Coordinates of C-alpha atoms in Angstrom, one line a residue:
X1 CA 90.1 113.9 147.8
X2 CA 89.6 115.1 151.5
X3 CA 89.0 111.6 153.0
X4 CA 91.0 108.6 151.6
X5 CA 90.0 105.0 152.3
X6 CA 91.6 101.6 151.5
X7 CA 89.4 99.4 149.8
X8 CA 87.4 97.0 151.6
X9 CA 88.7 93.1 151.3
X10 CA 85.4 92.0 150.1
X11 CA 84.4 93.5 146.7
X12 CA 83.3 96.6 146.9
X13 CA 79.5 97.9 147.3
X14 CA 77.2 100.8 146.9
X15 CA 76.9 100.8 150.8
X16 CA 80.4 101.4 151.3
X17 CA 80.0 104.1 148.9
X18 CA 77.3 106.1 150.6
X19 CA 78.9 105.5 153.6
X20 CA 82.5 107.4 152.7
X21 CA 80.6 109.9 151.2
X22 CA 78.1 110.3 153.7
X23 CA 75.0 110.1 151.4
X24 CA 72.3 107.3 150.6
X25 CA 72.6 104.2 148.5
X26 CA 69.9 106.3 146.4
X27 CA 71.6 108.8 145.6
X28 CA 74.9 106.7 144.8
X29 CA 73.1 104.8 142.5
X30 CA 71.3 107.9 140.6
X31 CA 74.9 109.7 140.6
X32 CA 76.3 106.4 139.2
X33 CA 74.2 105.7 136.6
X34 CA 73.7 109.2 135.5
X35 CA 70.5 109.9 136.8
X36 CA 68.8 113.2 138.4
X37 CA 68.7 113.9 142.2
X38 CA 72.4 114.6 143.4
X39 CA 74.3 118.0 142.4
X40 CA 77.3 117.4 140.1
X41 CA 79.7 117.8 143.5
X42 CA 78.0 115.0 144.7
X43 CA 78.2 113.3 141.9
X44 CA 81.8 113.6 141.0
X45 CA 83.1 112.8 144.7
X46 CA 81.1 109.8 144.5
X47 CA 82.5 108.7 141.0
X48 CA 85.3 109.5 142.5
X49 CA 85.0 107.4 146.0
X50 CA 83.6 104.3 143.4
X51 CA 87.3 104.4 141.2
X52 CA 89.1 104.9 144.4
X53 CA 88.0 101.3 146.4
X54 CA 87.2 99.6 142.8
X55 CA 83.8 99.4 142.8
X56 CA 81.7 97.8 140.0
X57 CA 78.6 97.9 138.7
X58 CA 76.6 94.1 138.4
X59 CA 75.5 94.2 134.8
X60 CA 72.3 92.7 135.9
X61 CA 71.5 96.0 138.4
X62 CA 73.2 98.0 135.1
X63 CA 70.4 96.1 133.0
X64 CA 67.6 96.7 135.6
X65 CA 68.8 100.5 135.5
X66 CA 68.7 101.4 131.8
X67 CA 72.6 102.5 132.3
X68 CA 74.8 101.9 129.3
X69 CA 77.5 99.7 129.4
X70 CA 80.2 102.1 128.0
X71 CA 81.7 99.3 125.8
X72 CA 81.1 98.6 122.1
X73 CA 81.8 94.6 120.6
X74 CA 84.0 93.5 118.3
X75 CA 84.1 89.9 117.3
X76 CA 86.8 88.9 114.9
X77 CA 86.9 85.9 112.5
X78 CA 91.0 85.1 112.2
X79 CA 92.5 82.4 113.6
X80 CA 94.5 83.9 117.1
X81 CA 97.7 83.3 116.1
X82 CA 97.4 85.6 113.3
X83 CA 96.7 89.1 114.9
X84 CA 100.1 89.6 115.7
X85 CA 101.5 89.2 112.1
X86 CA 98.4 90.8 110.3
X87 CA 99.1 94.6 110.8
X88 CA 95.4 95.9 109.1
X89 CA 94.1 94.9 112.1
X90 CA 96.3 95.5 114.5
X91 CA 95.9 99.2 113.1
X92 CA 92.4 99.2 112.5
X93 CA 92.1 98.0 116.0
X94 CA 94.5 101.1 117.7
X95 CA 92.6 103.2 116.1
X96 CA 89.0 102.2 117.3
X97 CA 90.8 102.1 120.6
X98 CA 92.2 105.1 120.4
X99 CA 88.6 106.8 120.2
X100 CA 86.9 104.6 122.7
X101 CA 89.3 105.3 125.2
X102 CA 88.6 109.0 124.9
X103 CA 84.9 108.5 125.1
X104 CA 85.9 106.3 128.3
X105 CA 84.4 103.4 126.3
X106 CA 85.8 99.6 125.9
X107 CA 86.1 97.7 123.2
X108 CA 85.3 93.8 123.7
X109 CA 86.9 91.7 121.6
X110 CA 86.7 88.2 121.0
X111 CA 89.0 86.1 118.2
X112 CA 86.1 83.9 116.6
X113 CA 86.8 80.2 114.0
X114 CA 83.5 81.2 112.3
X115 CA 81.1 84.1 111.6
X116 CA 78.3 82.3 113.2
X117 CA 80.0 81.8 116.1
X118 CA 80.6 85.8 115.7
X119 CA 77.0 86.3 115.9
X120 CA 76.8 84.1 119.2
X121 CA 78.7 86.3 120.5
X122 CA 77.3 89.7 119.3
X123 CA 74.1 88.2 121.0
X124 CA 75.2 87.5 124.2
X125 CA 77.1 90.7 124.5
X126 CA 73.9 92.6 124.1
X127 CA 71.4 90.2 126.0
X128 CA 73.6 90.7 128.7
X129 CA 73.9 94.7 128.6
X130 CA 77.4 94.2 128.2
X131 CA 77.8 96.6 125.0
X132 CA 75.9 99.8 123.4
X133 CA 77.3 99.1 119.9
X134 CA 78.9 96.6 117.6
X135 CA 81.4 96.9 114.6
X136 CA 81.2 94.5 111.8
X137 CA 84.0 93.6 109.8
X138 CA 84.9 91.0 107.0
X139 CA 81.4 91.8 105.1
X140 CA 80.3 88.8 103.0
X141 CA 78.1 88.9 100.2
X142 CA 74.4 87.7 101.2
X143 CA 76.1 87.7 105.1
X144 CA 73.8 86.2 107.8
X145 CA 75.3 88.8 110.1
X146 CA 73.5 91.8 108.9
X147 CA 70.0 90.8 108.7
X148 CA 70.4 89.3 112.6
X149 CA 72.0 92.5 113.4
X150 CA 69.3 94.4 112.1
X151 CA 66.4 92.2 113.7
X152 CA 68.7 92.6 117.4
X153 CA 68.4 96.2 116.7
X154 CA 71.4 96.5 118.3
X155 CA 73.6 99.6 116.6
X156 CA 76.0 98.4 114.2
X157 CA 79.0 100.1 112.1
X158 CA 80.0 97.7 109.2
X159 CA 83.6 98.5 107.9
X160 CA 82.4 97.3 104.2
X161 CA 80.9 98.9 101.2
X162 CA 76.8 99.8 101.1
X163 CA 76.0 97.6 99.2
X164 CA 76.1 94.6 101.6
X165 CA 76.0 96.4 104.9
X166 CA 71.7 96.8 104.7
X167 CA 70.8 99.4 106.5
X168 CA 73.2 99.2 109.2
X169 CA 75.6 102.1 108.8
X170 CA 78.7 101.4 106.7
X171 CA 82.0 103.0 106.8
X172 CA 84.4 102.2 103.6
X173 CA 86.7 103.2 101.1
X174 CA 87.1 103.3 97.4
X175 CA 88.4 99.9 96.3
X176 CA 87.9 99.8 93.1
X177 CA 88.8 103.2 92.4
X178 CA 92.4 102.1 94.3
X179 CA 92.7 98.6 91.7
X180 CA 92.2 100.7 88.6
X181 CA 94.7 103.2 89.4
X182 CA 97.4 100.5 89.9
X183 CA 96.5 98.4 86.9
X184 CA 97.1 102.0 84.5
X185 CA 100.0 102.4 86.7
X186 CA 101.4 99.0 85.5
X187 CA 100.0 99.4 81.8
X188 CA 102.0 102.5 81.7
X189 CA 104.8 101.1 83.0
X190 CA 104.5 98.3 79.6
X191 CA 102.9 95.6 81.4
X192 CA 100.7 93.5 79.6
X193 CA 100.0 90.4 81.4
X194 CA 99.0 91.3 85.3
X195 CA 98.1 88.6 88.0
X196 CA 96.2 89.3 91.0
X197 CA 96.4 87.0 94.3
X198 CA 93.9 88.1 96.1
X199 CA 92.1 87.5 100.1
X200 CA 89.1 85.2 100.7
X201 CA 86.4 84.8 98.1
X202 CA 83.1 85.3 99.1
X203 CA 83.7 88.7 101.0
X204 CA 82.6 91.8 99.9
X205 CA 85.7 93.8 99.2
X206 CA 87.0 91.0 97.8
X207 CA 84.3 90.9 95.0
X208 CA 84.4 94.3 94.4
X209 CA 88.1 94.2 93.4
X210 CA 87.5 91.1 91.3
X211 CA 85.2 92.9 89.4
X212 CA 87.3 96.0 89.3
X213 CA 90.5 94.0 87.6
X214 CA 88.9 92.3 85.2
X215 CA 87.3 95.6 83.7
X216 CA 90.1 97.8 84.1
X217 CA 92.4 95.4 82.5
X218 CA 89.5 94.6 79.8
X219 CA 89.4 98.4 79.1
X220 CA 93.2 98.9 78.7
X221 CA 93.5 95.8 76.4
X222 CA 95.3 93.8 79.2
X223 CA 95.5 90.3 79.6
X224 CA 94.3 89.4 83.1
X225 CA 96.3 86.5 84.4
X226 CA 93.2 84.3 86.1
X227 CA 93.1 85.6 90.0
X228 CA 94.3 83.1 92.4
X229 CA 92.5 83.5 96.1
X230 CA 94.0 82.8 99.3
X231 CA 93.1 83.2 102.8
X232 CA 95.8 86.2 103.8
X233 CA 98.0 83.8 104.4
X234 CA 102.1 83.8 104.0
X235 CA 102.0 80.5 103.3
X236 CA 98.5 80.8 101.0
X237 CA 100.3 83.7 98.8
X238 CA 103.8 81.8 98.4
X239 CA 101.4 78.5 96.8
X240 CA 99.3 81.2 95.1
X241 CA 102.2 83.0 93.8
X242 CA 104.2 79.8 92.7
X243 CA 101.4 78.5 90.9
X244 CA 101.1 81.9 89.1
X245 CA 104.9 81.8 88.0
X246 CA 104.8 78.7 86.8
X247 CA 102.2 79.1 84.6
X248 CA 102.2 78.8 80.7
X249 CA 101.6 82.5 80.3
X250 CA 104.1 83.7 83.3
X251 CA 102.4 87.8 84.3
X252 CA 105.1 90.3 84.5
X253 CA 103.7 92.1 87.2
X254 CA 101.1 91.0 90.2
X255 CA 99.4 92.2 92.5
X256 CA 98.1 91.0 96.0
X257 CA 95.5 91.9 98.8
X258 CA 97.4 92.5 101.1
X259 CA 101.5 93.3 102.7
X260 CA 102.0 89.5 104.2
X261 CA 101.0 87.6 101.0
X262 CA 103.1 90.1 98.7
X263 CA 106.3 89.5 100.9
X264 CA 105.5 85.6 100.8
X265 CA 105.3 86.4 96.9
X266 CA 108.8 88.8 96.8
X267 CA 110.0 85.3 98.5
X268 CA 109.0 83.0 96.1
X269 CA 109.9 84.9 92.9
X270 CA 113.7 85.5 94.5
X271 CA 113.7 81.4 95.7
X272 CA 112.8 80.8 91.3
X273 CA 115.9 82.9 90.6
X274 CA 113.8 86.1 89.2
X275 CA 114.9 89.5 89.8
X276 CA 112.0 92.0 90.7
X277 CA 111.4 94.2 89.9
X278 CA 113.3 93.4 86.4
X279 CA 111.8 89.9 86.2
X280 CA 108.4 90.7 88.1
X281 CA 106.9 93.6 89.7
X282 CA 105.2 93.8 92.7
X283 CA 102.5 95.4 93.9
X284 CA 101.0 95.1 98.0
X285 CA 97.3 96.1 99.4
X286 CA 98.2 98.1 102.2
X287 CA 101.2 100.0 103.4
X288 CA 102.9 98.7 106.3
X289 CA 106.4 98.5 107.8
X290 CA 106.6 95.0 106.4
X291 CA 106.6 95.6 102.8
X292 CA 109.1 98.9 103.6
X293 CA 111.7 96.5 105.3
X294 CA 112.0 94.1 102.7
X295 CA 114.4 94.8 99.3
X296 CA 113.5 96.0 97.6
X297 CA 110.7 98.0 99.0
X298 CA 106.8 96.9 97.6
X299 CA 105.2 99.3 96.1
X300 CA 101.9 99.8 97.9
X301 CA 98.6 101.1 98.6
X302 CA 98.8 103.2 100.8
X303 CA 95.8 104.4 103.8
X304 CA 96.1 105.5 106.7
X305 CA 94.5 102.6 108.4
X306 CA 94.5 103.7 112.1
X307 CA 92.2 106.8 111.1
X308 CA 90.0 104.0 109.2
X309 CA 89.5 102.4 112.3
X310 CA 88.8 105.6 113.8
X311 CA 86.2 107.4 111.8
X312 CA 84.2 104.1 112.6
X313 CA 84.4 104.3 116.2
X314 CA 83.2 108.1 115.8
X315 CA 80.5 107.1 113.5
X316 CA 79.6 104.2 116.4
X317 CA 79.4 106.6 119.3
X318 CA 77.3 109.0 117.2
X319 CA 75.1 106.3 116.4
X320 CA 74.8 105.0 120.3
X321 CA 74.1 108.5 121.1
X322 CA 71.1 108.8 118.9
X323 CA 73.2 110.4 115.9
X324 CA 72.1 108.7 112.7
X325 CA 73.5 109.3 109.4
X326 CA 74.4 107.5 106.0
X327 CA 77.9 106.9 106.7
X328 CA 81.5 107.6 106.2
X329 CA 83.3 107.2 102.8
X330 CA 87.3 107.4 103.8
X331 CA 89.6 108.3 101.5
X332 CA 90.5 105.5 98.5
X333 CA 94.3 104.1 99.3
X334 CA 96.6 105.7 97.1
X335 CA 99.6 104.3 95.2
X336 CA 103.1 104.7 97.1
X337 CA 105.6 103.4 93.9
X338 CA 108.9 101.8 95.6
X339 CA 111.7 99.5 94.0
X340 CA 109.6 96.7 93.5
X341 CA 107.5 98.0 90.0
X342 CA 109.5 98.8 87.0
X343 CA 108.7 98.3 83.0
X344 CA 109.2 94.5 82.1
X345 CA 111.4 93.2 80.1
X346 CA 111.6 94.1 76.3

């Protein structure tokens, strides 16, 4: 740039601006908020002078102006401590960022105790022009969310399957396709008695693969050990998977919703003296480092969960810019077999 300046003590303002680049507060606010009036030179050098002294807009002139915020919400239902043990999201989360960031959106984030709360939140953020979008996660059946949502008319991507998401636009993956491949996987392997610990009742997915277990294993004459659910939890899966172990009717093989509550599980059947996969085999929901490390390795389901995350920041953007379509199906996780699955014993 042909004239640099240090930025002013105070905050910075349109004024100084138009001053450094010689032009009117008019035209700094047109170039700013993409409006006509000012050639693209102008416009760029005064983008540029605005990055330069770290000027920013107030959301209320932004507001007044019609400008988008350049920033899509997400509000997340998990308690704080969690995200940094809980790679889905962690994942699911680079890969929304990853998109964003190339758009030169942000993503604004905020760790929720309840879904209502959520919606406080999603509320705010779009009273206050302070987000173009919002991405929905942890779909519940008969959720609150999606009808408020809908009413707001604020544009919404629900990571969940259509059939809860209304007609805000959904972006999900096969699950039940994914539990009835590993449960003939298992039944190949000999097993006849399966248990399932699954994730939170209530949500969507959750249902779905509830549903799917009981008549894939129903189909393949399989007994269905009764499904124990937990909140994702390392400390919810080692009680769940304890009180599966001691049942009457012990399952040979189990499988859980996701990596942290499977390696709390691997724990807990090696702390009761059983050998898996000889004793019990193991199955986890989602591939992750976690349930590589561990030996013997969990067999998994695997998805690639950073692209998930990204095909519904795509599908976001389009839908900000006017785009609208019926969604993205992603690819159904596929089964990665490691040390942990074997036939049981004879």
């Amino acid at each position: 740039m042909s004239q640099q300046q240090s930025p002013p003590a105070r905050r910075p303002t349109i004024s100084d601006i138009a001053r450094i680049v010689g032009v009117s507060k008019v035209s700094v606010s047109n170039a700013l908020n993409g409006q006509p009036g000012v050639s693209e030179a102008t416009r760029q050098r005064i983008v540029a002078v605005a990055e330069e002294i770290g000027f920013v807009r107030n959301s209320a002139a932004r507001a007044l102006s019609g400008a988008k915020a350049a920033a899509v919400g997400l509000a997340l239902c998990r308690p704080a401590r969690m995200l940094g043990t809980e790679p889905f999201f962690m994942e699911l989360i680079g890969g929304i960022e990853n998109v964003l960031s190339d758009a030169s959106y942000s993503l604004a984030l905020q760790v929720v105790s309840d879904h209502e709360r959520g919606l406080e939140a999603y509320r705010r953020w779009w009273g206050e022009r302070h987000i173009d979008g919002a991405i929905l996660v942890d779909l519940r059946e008969d959720d609150d969310r999606v009808p408020a949502l809908e009413q707001m008319g604020l544009p919404t991507v629900v990571i969940g399957h259509p059939s809860g998401s209304g007609s805000l636009t959904p972006v999900w993956s096969d699950d039940a396709a994914a539990v009835r491949e590993t449960v003939e996987y298992l039944a190949a392997l000999g097993h006849r008695r399966i248990g399932r610990v699954a994730g939170l009742p209530g949500l969507v997915h959750t249902s779905i693969r509830d549903r799917a277990f009981a008549e894939v294993c129903t189909e393949l004459g399989v007994e269905a050990v009764p499904t124990v659910h937990t909140d994702y939890t390392g400390e919810d899966g080692a009680r769940a998977t304890r009180r599966l172990l001691l049942s009457p009717v012990r399952p040979t093989a189990v499988l859980y919703d996701n990596d942290i509550t499977a390696v709390a599980g691997l724990s807990v059947a090696q702390e009761m003296g059983l050998q898996v996969p000889r004793d019990l085999s193991i199955v986890a929901w989602d591939d992750s480092p976690l349930v590589q490390v561990v030996r013997p390795a969990l067999t998994a389901l695997t998805r690639d969960i950073h692209a998930y995350g990204a095909h519904a920041a795509r599908t976001l953007l389009a839908l900000i810019a006017g785009q609208s379509d019926g969604g993205y199906e992603d690819l159904a996780p596929r089964l990665t077999p490691r040390g942990s699955t074997a036939a049981p014993p004879a």
